[in-house]
Structure formats: structure tokens, C-alpha cells
């Protein structure tokens, strides 16, 4: 089980990753901060239930669930500011890459970001998303294929 000091050390090490993943799922920085803060509060309350070896995927799963909850709430309310200037989910250095990534559906984009940008293993991504490893590999394959297709279309 996880003690307080280990919890704090692990959270500190994962903080940037938690915000990057939440940013890929939510539009506003405020919503991202809310999702991460709420996820950390929930994780803190349940820290005694998780083994240290499973902490990273467990916490990432909580963050993703919080992002989806906030996203569902936000879809019910559309603010004028968001309509006029929506914030991109991920800030790649190249505008073409940003455009290509935005064409990839969330179902494929989340495993792609978790695996390639955040460094989670296929097994960890499967645990985070609660899907079989074969499904993760398939989604990664389809995401790469879709990203390649979008990239090639923009080159033309």
C-alpha cells in the first residue's frame, strides 16, 4: 500500500504528465487544472487501496475519468468565449501536425498520446483505459495510419 510520502513523490514526478494528458482531452486550462486537482483529491482519499507498482496507471485512469466528467458537463453549456477561440487540445510545434492530430478521433488519440508522448507502456495504457492490450496495439496502429493519411493529405 502507498504511504503519504511515496504518494507525494509519485504525484510530483507525474504532475506535468497529468496536465498534458488532461490538456489533450479538455479545451480550457482551467478545466485541466480542475480535473487534475479533483483527481488528486480522489486519489489521496484512496491512496491506501493501491500498491505502489500500479500507482501511475491508477492515477492516470482517475485523471482521464475526471476529464471526461468535466467534458460531459461542458458539452451541456457552450460559452461564447469557447466558440470564438477554442483552445487546442495539444500544442504540437508544427501547425500541420496540430491539424493532423485534431482529425484523429479521441478513441485513437488518447492511446497515441499516452504511449508515444507520455511514455506509458502498452500494458499501462491498457490498464489506464481498461481495454485489452491487443486493443491498445490496434488503436495505436489505426491512429498512426490515420495520422499518416492526414499528414499526406496536407502535403498535397
Tab-separated table of C-alpha atoms in Angstrom:
chain	number	residue	atom	x	y	z
A	1	UNK	CA	0.000	0.000	0.000
A	2	UNK	CA	1.084	3.573	-0.558
A	3	UNK	CA	2.207	5.863	2.268
A	4	UNK	CA	1.860	9.660	2.222
A	5	UNK	CA	5.490	10.395	1.347
A	6	UNK	CA	5.559	7.944	-1.564
A	7	UNK	CA	2.250	9.362	-2.799
A	8	UNK	CA	3.636	12.904	-2.805
A	9	UNK	CA	6.853	11.835	-4.553
A	10	UNK	CA	4.945	9.960	-7.268
A	11	UNK	CA	2.495	12.830	-7.826
A	12	UNK	CA	5.346	15.311	-8.098
A	13	UNK	CA	7.057	13.112	-10.688
A	14	UNK	CA	3.834	12.754	-12.709
A	15	UNK	CA	2.470	16.290	-12.403
A	16	UNK	CA	3.438	17.522	-15.883
A	17	UNK	CA	2.188	14.300	-17.481
A	18	UNK	CA	-1.173	14.627	-15.724
A	19	UNK	CA	-1.613	18.162	-17.040
A	20	UNK	CA	-0.522	17.251	-20.581
A	21	UNK	CA	-2.960	14.361	-20.771
A	22	UNK	CA	-5.789	16.457	-19.341
A	23	UNK	CA	-4.925	19.185	-21.869
A	24	UNK	CA	-5.303	16.680	-24.682
A	25	UNK	CA	-8.848	15.909	-23.513
A	26	UNK	CA	-10.137	19.315	-22.384
A	27	UNK	CA	-10.167	22.713	-24.030
A	28	UNK	CA	-9.509	25.185	-21.252
A	29	UNK	CA	-6.517	25.301	-18.915
A	30	UNK	CA	-8.898	25.963	-16.028
A	31	UNK	CA	-10.789	22.741	-16.717
A	32	UNK	CA	-7.484	20.855	-16.911
A	33	UNK	CA	-6.412	22.222	-13.546
A	34	UNK	CA	-9.806	21.329	-12.054
A	35	UNK	CA	-9.617	17.787	-13.435
A	36	UNK	CA	-6.113	17.185	-12.101
A	37	UNK	CA	-6.924	18.729	-8.727
A	38	UNK	CA	-10.096	16.670	-8.330
A	39	UNK	CA	-8.287	13.509	-9.448
A	40	UNK	CA	-5.513	14.106	-6.913
A	41	UNK	CA	-8.069	14.674	-4.153
A	42	UNK	CA	-9.811	11.406	-5.035
A	43	UNK	CA	-6.502	9.550	-5.250
A	44	UNK	CA	-5.347	10.957	-1.905
A	45	UNK	CA	-8.535	9.727	-0.227
A	46	UNK	CA	-7.993	6.235	-1.686
A	47	UNK	CA	-4.187	6.054	-1.534
A	48	UNK	CA	-4.269	3.166	0.920
A	49	UNK	CA	-6.032	0.954	-1.628
A	50	UNK	CA	-3.355	0.947	-4.328
A	51	UNK	CA	0.009	-0.735	-4.482
A	52	UNK	CA	2.949	1.459	-5.469
A	53	UNK	CA	3.621	-0.650	-8.578
A	54	UNK	CA	0.194	0.210	-10.014
A	55	UNK	CA	0.091	3.849	-8.939
A	56	UNK	CA	0.937	5.562	-12.270
A	57	UNK	CA	-1.761	3.837	-14.369
A	58	UNK	CA	-4.243	4.066	-11.498
A	59	UNK	CA	-3.785	7.817	-11.118
A	60	UNK	CA	-3.855	8.388	-14.887
A	61	UNK	CA	-7.167	6.489	-15.066
A	62	UNK	CA	-8.619	8.794	-12.387
A	63	UNK	CA	-7.441	11.886	-14.305
A	64	UNK	CA	-8.953	10.628	-17.575
A	65	UNK	CA	-12.253	9.886	-15.831
A	66	UNK	CA	-12.303	13.381	-14.327
A	67	UNK	CA	-11.562	14.932	-17.723
A	68	UNK	CA	-14.435	13.015	-19.280
A	69	UNK	CA	-16.778	14.056	-16.460
A	70	UNK	CA	-15.849	17.709	-16.888
A	71	UNK	CA	-16.097	17.362	-20.678
A	72	UNK	CA	-19.640	15.984	-20.391
A	73	UNK	CA	-20.626	18.880	-18.138
A	74	UNK	CA	-19.075	21.424	-20.524
A	75	UNK	CA	-20.893	19.993	-23.553
A	76	UNK	CA	-24.151	20.937	-21.885
A	77	UNK	CA	-23.015	24.560	-21.571
A	78	UNK	CA	-21.414	26.359	-24.508
A	79	UNK	CA	-19.656	29.592	-23.596
A	80	UNK	CA	-19.257	32.337	-26.180
A	81	UNK	CA	-15.509	32.571	-25.491
A	82	UNK	CA	-15.067	28.880	-26.315
A	83	UNK	CA	-16.986	29.197	-29.562
A	84	UNK	CA	-14.942	32.144	-30.755
A	85	UNK	CA	-11.493	30.807	-29.824
A	86	UNK	CA	-11.383	27.157	-28.873
A	87	UNK	CA	-8.154	26.113	-27.216
A	88	UNK	CA	-6.331	23.277	-28.943
A	89	UNK	CA	-6.077	20.017	-27.022
A	90	UNK	CA	-2.383	19.540	-27.732
A	91	UNK	CA	0.175	22.102	-28.848
A	92	UNK	CA	2.493	20.424	-31.362
A	93	UNK	CA	5.304	22.583	-32.697
A	94	UNK	CA	4.044	22.349	-36.292
A	95	UNK	CA	0.598	23.675	-37.296
A	96	UNK	CA	0.246	20.867	-39.842
A	97	UNK	CA	0.841	18.284	-37.137
A	98	UNK	CA	-1.713	20.039	-34.934
A	99	UNK	CA	-4.248	19.905	-37.751
A	100	UNK	CA	-3.489	16.241	-38.467
A	101	UNK	CA	-3.822	15.314	-34.774
A	102	UNK	CA	-7.134	17.128	-34.498
A	103	UNK	CA	-8.510	14.839	-37.225
A	104	UNK	CA	-7.705	11.730	-35.163
A	105	UNK	CA	-10.713	10.629	-33.057
A	106	UNK	CA	-10.288	10.733	-29.265
A	107	UNK	CA	-10.605	6.938	-29.061
A	108	UNK	CA	-7.389	6.678	-31.104
A	109	UNK	CA	-5.681	9.886	-29.959
A	110	UNK	CA	-5.615	9.103	-26.220
A	111	UNK	CA	-3.637	5.838	-26.561
A	112	UNK	CA	-1.333	7.589	-29.058
A	113	UNK	CA	-0.580	10.442	-26.648
A	114	UNK	CA	-0.221	8.172	-23.608
A	115	UNK	CA	2.145	5.771	-25.359
A	116	UNK	CA	4.300	7.989	-27.568
A	117	UNK	CA	4.295	11.346	-25.793
A	118	UNK	CA	3.956	10.309	-22.162
A	119	UNK	CA	5.958	7.084	-22.361
A	120	UNK	CA	3.423	4.667	-20.919
A	121	UNK	CA	3.892	1.054	-21.986
A	122	UNK	CA	1.186	-0.761	-23.948
A	123	UNK	CA	0.327	-2.693	-20.767
A	124	UNK	CA	-0.014	0.543	-18.778
A	125	UNK	CA	-2.154	2.173	-21.469
A	126	UNK	CA	-4.380	-0.920	-21.440
A	127	UNK	CA	-4.689	-0.673	-17.683
A	128	UNK	CA	-5.402	3.076	-17.796
A	129	UNK	CA	-8.069	2.773	-20.484
A	130	UNK	CA	-9.406	-0.536	-19.172
A	131	UNK	CA	-9.114	-2.271	-22.504
A	132	UNK	CA	-7.118	-5.333	-23.613
A	133	UNK	CA	-3.505	-4.858	-24.721
A	134	UNK	CA	-4.430	-6.105	-28.187
A	135	UNK	CA	-6.987	-3.308	-28.450
A	136	UNK	CA	-4.339	-0.760	-27.453
A	137	UNK	CA	-1.997	-2.082	-30.143
A	138	UNK	CA	-4.803	-1.981	-32.689
A	139	UNK	CA	-5.754	1.587	-31.754
A	140	UNK	CA	-2.117	2.658	-31.939
A	141	UNK	CA	-1.867	1.107	-35.389
A	142	UNK	CA	-5.054	2.803	-36.589
A	143	UNK	CA	-4.022	6.124	-35.008
A	144	UNK	CA	-0.643	6.056	-36.770
A	145	UNK	CA	-2.332	5.130	-40.031
A	146	UNK	CA	-4.881	7.921	-39.644
A	147	UNK	CA	-2.216	10.445	-38.691
A	148	UNK	CA	-0.083	9.418	-41.685
A	149	UNK	CA	-3.088	9.711	-44.025
A	150	UNK	CA	-3.944	13.190	-42.699
A	151	UNK	CA	-0.297	14.257	-42.952
A	152	UNK	CA	-0.038	13.077	-46.572
A	153	UNK	CA	-3.306	14.830	-47.464
A	154	UNK	CA	-1.956	18.117	-46.112
A	155	UNK	CA	1.278	17.793	-48.087
A	156	UNK	CA	-0.673	17.695	-51.357
